[in-house]
Amino acid sequence: QVQLVQSGAEVKKPGASVKVSCKASEYTFTDYYIQWVRQAPGQGLEWMGWINPNNGGTNYAQKFPGRVTMTRDTSISTAYLELSRLTSDDTAIYYCARYRGGSYRFDLWGQGTLVTVSS
Amino acid sequence: QSALTQPRSVSGSPGQSVTISCTGTSSDVGGYNYVSWYHHHPGKAPKLMIYDVSKRPSGVPDRFSGSKSGNTASLTISGLQVEDEADYYCCSYAGSWLFGGGTKLTVL
């Protein structure tokens, strides 16, 4: 079954970092970018950036200067989002989504990972 | 860049039609024909319903249609069904990607 499966919920303290994974199944991982989108409680969706699994190229939203790192491990078809210097404003559900370059649509989404930042 | 503007909620009865608007600017919605719409049940993965303003992915019923006029895109759902009840988000390419704040559709 073509799907993206994300890692489980995390609870972190302010100032810490979190790393969320997104494993692709039943399609060629390097044929599609992985985009990351988050949804804070009661808020809409917010784009965070993308990684090209083929070459590791990345593009991050300007809102997260120096705090976001997106990586991938092609041997296990998995993309990662790491967010550092967490604050309570980073409490959100984080989604990965598949994107074919030039298609301008996110055609497959993961189930989401809840990250809670609390002291 | 600010999020795209959607109504917080819309409602309709089974069999009726509803339209959800998504207003941006000439730098996003109005500047590109790359508006997409996503259906989202909280706790589940969002699902692509419309892309490139008005195209439907395979498997999406033709009850769902999209359009755009100027800086406002719209999603119309005709023949409402109970299972259509969900949150709907618009998204526009704008050099990066902007999403709307989401619209909760209630099927009465």
PDB file of C-alpha atoms in Angstrom:
ATOM      1  CA  GLN A   1       0.000   0.000   0.000  1.00  0.00           C
ATOM      2  CA  VAL A   2       1.391   3.384  -0.988  1.00  0.00           C
ATOM      3  CA  GLN A   3       1.693   5.330   2.238  1.00  0.00           C
ATOM      4  CA  LEU A   4       3.728   7.580   4.474  1.00  0.00           C
ATOM      5  CA  VAL A   5       4.006   6.414   8.070  1.00  0.00           C
ATOM      6  CA  GLN A   6       5.243   8.830  10.702  1.00  0.00           C
ATOM      7  CA  SER A   7       6.826   8.271  14.077  1.00  0.00           C
ATOM      8  CA  GLY A   8       4.899   8.500  17.307  1.00  0.00           C
ATOM      9  CA  ALA A   9       4.006  11.386  19.562  1.00  0.00           C
ATOM     10  CA  GLU A  10       6.736  13.269  21.406  1.00  0.00           C
ATOM     11  CA  VAL A  11       6.807  15.396  24.538  1.00  0.00           C
ATOM     12  CA  LYS A  12       9.709  17.793  24.829  1.00  0.00           C
ATOM     13  CA  LYS A  13      10.827  20.521  27.189  1.00  0.00           C
ATOM     14  CA  PRO A  14      11.385  24.090  26.006  1.00  0.00           C
ATOM     15  CA  GLY A  15      14.814  24.508  24.467  1.00  0.00           C
ATOM     16  CA  ALA A  16      15.085  20.868  23.435  1.00  0.00           C
ATOM     17  CA  SER A  17      15.057  19.427  19.919  1.00  0.00           C
ATOM     18  CA  VAL A  18      12.724  16.916  18.305  1.00  0.00           C
ATOM     19  CA  LYS A  19      13.237  14.622  15.328  1.00  0.00           C
ATOM     20  CA  VAL A  20      10.209  13.240  13.481  1.00  0.00           C
ATOM     21  CA  SER A  21      10.470  10.498  10.884  1.00  0.00           C
ATOM     22  CA  CYS A  22       8.383   9.765   7.801  1.00  0.00           C
ATOM     23  CA  LYS A  23       8.762   6.363   6.147  1.00  0.00           C
ATOM     24  CA  ALA A  24       7.626   5.880   2.561  1.00  0.00           C
ATOM     25  CA  SER A  25       6.199   2.572   1.377  1.00  0.00           C
ATOM     26  CA  GLU A  26       5.369   1.053  -1.992  1.00  0.00           C
ATOM     27  CA  TYR A  27       6.695   3.800  -4.232  1.00  0.00           C
ATOM     28  CA  THR A  28      10.122   4.962  -5.352  1.00  0.00           C
ATOM     29  CA  PHE A  29      11.201   7.240  -2.524  1.00  0.00           C
ATOM     30  CA  THR A  30      13.567   9.307  -4.658  1.00  0.00           C
ATOM     31  CA  ASP A  31      10.897  10.141  -7.253  1.00  0.00           C
ATOM     32  CA  TYR A  32       9.054  12.556  -4.951  1.00  0.00           C
ATOM     33  CA  TYR A  33      10.002  15.391  -2.651  1.00  0.00           C
ATOM     34  CA  ILE A  34       8.893  15.215   0.978  1.00  0.00           C
ATOM     35  CA  GLN A  35       7.211  18.348   2.265  1.00  0.00           C
ATOM     36  CA  TRP A  36       6.640  19.103   5.950  1.00  0.00           C
ATOM     37  CA  VAL A  37       3.545  20.940   7.186  1.00  0.00           C
ATOM     38  CA  ARG A  38       2.399  21.586  10.743  1.00  0.00           C
ATOM     39  CA  GLN A  39      -0.863  22.436  12.457  1.00  0.00           C
ATOM     40  CA  ALA A  40      -0.868  24.130  15.835  1.00  0.00           C
ATOM     41  CA  PRO A  41      -3.896  23.638  18.083  1.00  0.00           C
ATOM     42  CA  GLY A  42      -6.896  25.480  16.664  1.00  0.00           C
ATOM     43  CA  GLN A  43      -4.852  26.819  13.759  1.00  0.00           C
ATOM     44  CA  GLY A  44      -4.571  26.148  10.060  1.00  0.00           C
ATOM     45  CA  LEU A  45      -1.819  24.364   8.200  1.00  0.00           C
ATOM     46  CA  GLU A  46       1.615  25.924   7.952  1.00  0.00           C
ATOM     47  CA  TRP A  47       4.247  24.947   5.382  1.00  0.00           C
ATOM     48  CA  MET A  48       7.723  24.309   6.837  1.00  0.00           C
ATOM     49  CA  GLY A  49       9.815  23.218   3.876  1.00  0.00           C
ATOM     50  CA  TRP A  50      10.832  20.339   1.676  1.00  0.00           C
ATOM     51  CA  ILE A  51      13.609  17.891   1.001  1.00  0.00           C
ATOM     52  CA  ASN A  52      14.469  16.274  -2.295  1.00  0.00           C
ATOM     53  CA  PRO A  53      15.319  12.679  -1.361  1.00  0.00           C
ATOM     54  CA  ASN A  54      17.177  12.222  -4.636  1.00  0.00           C
ATOM     55  CA  ASN A  55      19.986  14.629  -3.782  1.00  0.00           C
ATOM     56  CA  GLY A  56      19.256  15.863  -0.260  1.00  0.00           C
ATOM     57  CA  GLY A  57      18.495  19.378  -1.446  1.00  0.00           C
ATOM     58  CA  THR A  58      16.289  21.367   0.918  1.00  0.00           C
ATOM     59  CA  ASN A  59      14.193  24.529   1.013  1.00  0.00           C
ATOM     60  CA  TYR A  60      13.029  25.839   4.373  1.00  0.00           C
ATOM     61  CA  ALA A  61      10.334  28.374   5.197  1.00  0.00           C
ATOM     62  CA  GLN A  62      11.757  31.689   6.350  1.00  0.00           C
ATOM     63  CA  LYS A  63       9.861  31.440   9.634  1.00  0.00           C
ATOM     64  CA  PHE A  64      12.344  28.913  11.096  1.00  0.00           C
ATOM     65  CA  PRO A  65      15.810  30.464  10.622  1.00  0.00           C
ATOM     66  CA  GLY A  66      18.442  27.984  11.721  1.00  0.00           C
ATOM     67  CA  ARG A  67      15.956  25.812  13.636  1.00  0.00           C
ATOM     68  CA  VAL A  68      14.808  23.360  10.959  1.00  0.00           C
ATOM     69  CA  THR A  69      16.854  20.549   9.459  1.00  0.00           C
ATOM     70  CA  MET A  70      15.420  18.081   6.964  1.00  0.00           C
ATOM     71  CA  THR A  71      17.361  14.957   6.112  1.00  0.00           C
ATOM     72  CA  ARG A  72      16.736  11.583   4.547  1.00  0.00           C
ATOM     73  CA  ASP A  73      18.037   8.031   4.527  1.00  0.00           C
ATOM     74  CA  THR A  74      17.368   6.551   1.111  1.00  0.00           C
ATOM     75  CA  SER A  75      18.391   3.054   2.265  1.00  0.00           C
ATOM     76  CA  ILE A  76      15.246   2.886   4.393  1.00  0.00           C
ATOM     77  CA  SER A  77      13.061   5.320   2.404  1.00  0.00           C
ATOM     78  CA  THR A  78      12.718   7.637   5.363  1.00  0.00           C
ATOM     79  CA  ALA A  79      12.720  11.400   5.685  1.00  0.00           C
ATOM     80  CA  TYR A  80      13.356  13.284   8.901  1.00  0.00           C
ATOM     81  CA  LEU A  81      12.373  16.661  10.281  1.00  0.00           C
ATOM     82  CA  GLU A  82      14.408  18.029  13.153  1.00  0.00           C
ATOM     83  CA  LEU A  83      13.292  21.194  14.937  1.00  0.00           C
ATOM     84  CA  SER A  84      15.540  22.738  17.567  1.00  0.00           C
ATOM     85  CA  ARG A  85      15.198  25.339  20.328  1.00  0.00           C
ATOM     86  CA  LEU A  86      11.610  24.347  20.884  1.00  0.00           C
ATOM     87  CA  THR A  87       9.099  26.692  22.486  1.00  0.00           C
ATOM     88  CA  SER A  88       5.466  26.195  23.408  1.00  0.00           C
ATOM     89  CA  ASP A  89       4.557  27.747  20.053  1.00  0.00           C
ATOM     90  CA  ASP A  90       5.997  24.653  18.389  1.00  0.00           C
ATOM     91  CA  THR A  91       3.325  22.442  19.946  1.00  0.00           C
ATOM     92  CA  ALA A  92       1.589  21.084  16.868  1.00  0.00           C
ATOM     93  CA  ILE A  93       0.828  18.087  14.717  1.00  0.00           C
ATOM     94  CA  TYR A  94       3.585  17.688  12.145  1.00  0.00           C
ATOM     95  CA  TYR A  95       2.726  16.128   8.786  1.00  0.00           C
ATOM     96  CA  CYS A  96       4.899  14.901   5.979  1.00  0.00           C
ATOM     97  CA  ALA A  97       3.498  14.899   2.472  1.00  0.00           C
ATOM     98  CA  ARG A  98       4.621  13.622  -0.893  1.00  0.00           C
ATOM     99  CA  TYR A  99       5.189  16.081  -3.711  1.00  0.00           C
ATOM    100  CA  ARG A 100       6.320  15.454  -7.260  1.00  0.00           C
ATOM    101  CA  GLY A 101       8.454  18.353  -8.412  1.00  0.00           C
ATOM    102  CA  GLY A 102       6.536  20.626 -10.767  1.00  0.00           C
ATOM    103  CA  SER A 103       3.157  19.160  -9.826  1.00  0.00           C
ATOM    104  CA  TYR A 104       2.224  21.811  -7.251  1.00  0.00           C
ATOM    105  CA  ARG A 105       0.167  19.417  -5.155  1.00  0.00           C
ATOM    106  CA  PHE A 106       0.691  17.245  -2.099  1.00  0.00           C
ATOM    107  CA  ASP A 107      -0.801  13.960  -3.219  1.00  0.00           C
ATOM    108  CA  LEU A 108      -0.144  11.728  -0.228  1.00  0.00           C
ATOM    109  CA  TRP A 109       0.117  12.619   3.445  1.00  0.00           C
ATOM    110  CA  GLY A 110       1.348  10.931   6.577  1.00  0.00           C
ATOM    111  CA  GLN A 111      -0.923  10.467   9.548  1.00  0.00           C
ATOM    112  CA  GLY A 112       0.739  13.218  11.555  1.00  0.00           C
ATOM    113  CA  THR A 113       2.969  13.321  14.645  1.00  0.00           C
ATOM    114  CA  LEU A 114       1.924  15.288  17.700  1.00  0.00           C
ATOM    115  CA  VAL A 115       4.768  17.200  19.292  1.00  0.00           C
ATOM    116  CA  THR A 116       4.001  18.742  22.663  1.00  0.00           C
ATOM    117  CA  VAL A 117       6.401  21.259  24.165  1.00  0.00           C
ATOM    118  CA  SER A 118       5.843  21.697  27.858  1.00  0.00           C
ATOM    119  CA  SER A 119       7.901  22.302  30.946  1.00  0.00           C
TER     120      SER A 119
ATOM    121  CA  GLN B   1       3.213  36.097   3.784  1.00  0.00           C
ATOM    122  CA  SER B   2      -0.157  35.717   5.473  1.00  0.00           C
ATOM    123  CA  ALA B   3      -2.292  32.649   5.348  1.00  0.00           C
ATOM    124  CA  LEU B   4      -5.066  32.510   2.800  1.00  0.00           C
ATOM    125  CA  THR B   5      -8.510  33.520   4.095  1.00  0.00           C
ATOM    126  CA  GLN B   6     -11.253  30.940   4.381  1.00  0.00           C
ATOM    127  CA  PRO B   7     -14.599  31.097   6.210  1.00  0.00           C
ATOM    128  CA  ARG B   8     -14.352  29.393   9.581  1.00  0.00           C
ATOM    129  CA  SER B   9     -17.396  27.246   8.901  1.00  0.00           C
ATOM    130  CA  VAL B  10     -20.045  26.394   6.348  1.00  0.00           C
ATOM    131  CA  SER B  11     -22.973  24.029   6.559  1.00  0.00           C
ATOM    132  CA  GLY B  12     -25.516  22.346   4.362  1.00  0.00           C
ATOM    133  CA  SER B  13     -28.052  19.574   4.305  1.00  0.00           C
ATOM    134  CA  PRO B  14     -27.577  16.260   2.528  1.00  0.00           C
ATOM    135  CA  GLY B  15     -28.113  16.700  -1.190  1.00  0.00           C
ATOM    136  CA  GLN B  16     -27.461  20.434  -1.156  1.00  0.00           C
ATOM    137  CA  SER B  17     -24.435  22.281  -2.505  1.00  0.00           C
ATOM    138  CA  VAL B  18     -21.935  24.367  -0.587  1.00  0.00           C
ATOM    139  CA  THR B  19     -19.078  26.564  -1.712  1.00  0.00           C
ATOM    140  CA  ILE B  20     -15.964  27.324   0.307  1.00  0.00           C
ATOM    141  CA  SER B  21     -13.971  30.386  -0.659  1.00  0.00           C
ATOM    142  CA  CYS B  22     -10.242  30.958  -0.356  1.00  0.00           C
ATOM    143  CA  THR B  23      -9.016  34.517  -0.730  1.00  0.00           C
ATOM    144  CA  GLY B  24      -5.439  35.507  -1.286  1.00  0.00           C
ATOM    145  CA  THR B  25      -3.608  38.126  -3.276  1.00  0.00           C
ATOM    146  CA  SER B  26      -2.191  38.636  -6.735  1.00  0.00           C
ATOM    147  CA  SER B  27       1.085  37.186  -5.381  1.00  0.00           C
ATOM    148  CA  ASP B  28      -0.427  33.810  -4.609  1.00  0.00           C
ATOM    149  CA  VAL B  29      -3.953  32.712  -5.594  1.00  0.00           C
ATOM    150  CA  GLY B  30      -4.274  35.358  -8.280  1.00  0.00           C
ATOM    151  CA  GLY B  31      -0.792  34.892  -9.640  1.00  0.00           C
ATOM    152  CA  TYR B  32      -0.666  31.147 -10.140  1.00  0.00           C
ATOM    153  CA  ASN B  33      -3.056  28.436 -11.294  1.00  0.00           C
ATOM    154  CA  TYR B  34      -1.714  26.179  -8.564  1.00  0.00           C
ATOM    155  CA  VAL B  35      -4.499  26.132  -5.995  1.00  0.00           C
ATOM    156  CA  SER B  36      -5.198  22.819  -4.315  1.00  0.00           C
ATOM    157  CA  TRP B  37      -7.796  21.718  -1.781  1.00  0.00           C
ATOM    158  CA  TYR B  38      -7.479  19.142   1.007  1.00  0.00           C
ATOM    159  CA  HIS B  39     -10.091  17.310   3.029  1.00  0.00           C
ATOM    160  CA  HIS B  40      -9.037  16.618   6.603  1.00  0.00           C
ATOM    161  CA  HIS B  41     -10.594  14.627   9.383  1.00  0.00           C
ATOM    162  CA  PRO B  42      -8.749  15.553  12.599  1.00  0.00           C
ATOM    163  CA  GLY B  43      -6.436  12.734  13.573  1.00  0.00           C
ATOM    164  CA  LYS B  44      -6.196  11.419  10.036  1.00  0.00           C
ATOM    165  CA  ALA B  45      -4.057  12.176   7.032  1.00  0.00           C
ATOM    166  CA  PRO B  46      -5.272  15.057   4.855  1.00  0.00           C
ATOM    167  CA  LYS B  47      -6.488  14.037   1.401  1.00  0.00           C
ATOM    168  CA  LEU B  48      -5.992  15.873  -1.881  1.00  0.00           C
ATOM    169  CA  MET B  49      -9.362  16.712  -3.458  1.00  0.00           C
ATOM    170  CA  ILE B  50      -8.578  19.337  -6.122  1.00  0.00           C
ATOM    171  CA  TYR B  51      -5.329  20.533  -7.706  1.00  0.00           C
ATOM    172  CA  ASP B  52      -4.356  23.107 -10.320  1.00  0.00           C
ATOM    173  CA  VAL B  53      -7.521  25.053  -9.378  1.00  0.00           C
ATOM    174  CA  SER B  54     -10.021  22.633 -10.909  1.00  0.00           C
ATOM    175  CA  LYS B  55      -8.505  19.198 -11.557  1.00  0.00           C
ATOM    176  CA  ARG B  56      -9.626  16.140  -9.637  1.00  0.00           C
ATOM    177  CA  PRO B  57      -7.286  13.283  -8.725  1.00  0.00           C
ATOM    178  CA  SER B  58      -8.540   9.870  -9.693  1.00  0.00           C
ATOM    179  CA  GLY B  59     -10.953   8.525  -7.134  1.00  0.00           C
ATOM    180  CA  VAL B  60     -12.346  11.905  -6.074  1.00  0.00           C
ATOM    181  CA  PRO B  61     -16.063  12.126  -6.928  1.00  0.00           C
ATOM    182  CA  ASP B  62     -17.134  14.665  -9.523  1.00  0.00           C
ATOM    183  CA  ARG B  63     -19.337  16.225  -6.832  1.00  0.00           C
ATOM    184  CA  PHE B  64     -16.181  18.143  -5.919  1.00  0.00           C
ATOM    185  CA  SER B  65     -15.211  20.993  -8.209  1.00  0.00           C
ATOM    186  CA  GLY B  66     -12.852  23.928  -8.043  1.00  0.00           C
ATOM    187  CA  SER B  67     -12.670  27.317  -9.677  1.00  0.00           C
ATOM    188  CA  LYS B  68     -10.909  30.647  -9.403  1.00  0.00           C
ATOM    189  CA  SER B  69     -11.752  34.268 -10.077  1.00  0.00           C
ATOM    190  CA  GLY B  70      -9.111  36.867  -9.510  1.00  0.00           C
ATOM    191  CA  ASN B  71      -7.577  36.407  -6.083  1.00  0.00           C
ATOM    192  CA  THR B  72     -10.309  34.063  -4.811  1.00  0.00           C
ATOM    193  CA  ALA B  73     -10.484  30.328  -5.348  1.00  0.00           C
ATOM    194  CA  SER B  74     -13.545  28.260  -4.532  1.00  0.00           C
ATOM    195  CA  LEU B  75     -14.353  24.657  -3.755  1.00  0.00           C
ATOM    196  CA  THR B  76     -17.904  23.564  -4.486  1.00  0.00           C
ATOM    197  CA  ILE B  77     -19.332  20.338  -3.148  1.00  0.00           C
ATOM    198  CA  SER B  78     -22.628  19.337  -4.703  1.00  0.00           C
ATOM    199  CA  GLY B  79     -24.960  16.577  -3.572  1.00  0.00           C
ATOM    200  CA  LEU B  80     -23.635  16.838  -0.027  1.00  0.00           C
ATOM    201  CA  GLN B  81     -23.172  13.586   1.831  1.00  0.00           C
ATOM    202  CA  VAL B  82     -22.717  13.020   5.537  1.00  0.00           C
ATOM    203  CA  GLU B  83     -19.223  11.686   4.955  1.00  0.00           C
ATOM    204  CA  ASP B  84     -18.203  15.025   3.412  1.00  0.00           C
ATOM    205  CA  GLU B  85     -18.235  16.532   6.893  1.00  0.00           C
ATOM    206  CA  ALA B  86     -14.622  17.506   7.619  1.00  0.00           C
ATOM    207  CA  ASP B  87     -12.202  20.408   7.604  1.00  0.00           C
ATOM    208  CA  TYR B  88     -11.189  21.729   4.194  1.00  0.00           C
ATOM    209  CA  TYR B  89      -7.984  23.601   3.484  1.00  0.00           C
ATOM    210  CA  CYS B  90      -6.942  25.509   0.405  1.00  0.00           C
ATOM    211  CA  CYS B  91      -3.331  25.862  -0.596  1.00  0.00           C
ATOM    212  CA  SER B  92      -1.622  28.058  -3.150  1.00  0.00           C
ATOM    213  CA  TYR B  93       1.850  28.054  -4.567  1.00  0.00           C
ATOM    214  CA  ALA B  94       3.448  31.478  -4.084  1.00  0.00           C
ATOM    215  CA  GLY B  95       7.117  30.790  -4.515  1.00  0.00           C
ATOM    216  CA  SER B  96       6.615  28.726  -1.387  1.00  0.00           C
ATOM    217  CA  TRP B  97       3.306  27.299  -0.207  1.00  0.00           C
ATOM    218  CA  LEU B  98       0.522  29.094   1.626  1.00  0.00           C
ATOM    219  CA  PHE B  99      -2.425  27.391   3.268  1.00  0.00           C
ATOM    220  CA  GLY B 100      -5.769  28.738   4.324  1.00  0.00           C
ATOM    221  CA  GLY B 101      -6.910  28.710   7.918  1.00  0.00           C
ATOM    222  CA  GLY B 102      -9.371  25.903   7.199  1.00  0.00           C
ATOM    223  CA  THR B 103     -13.150  25.659   6.924  1.00  0.00           C
ATOM    224  CA  LYS B 104     -15.232  23.260   8.971  1.00  0.00           C
ATOM    225  CA  LEU B 105     -18.004  21.779   6.850  1.00  0.00           C
ATOM    226  CA  THR B 106     -21.002  20.551   8.797  1.00  0.00           C
ATOM    227  CA  VAL B 107     -23.573  18.400   7.055  1.00  0.00           C
ATOM    228  CA  LEU B 108     -26.775  18.943   8.988  1.00  0.00           C
TER     229      LEU B 108
END
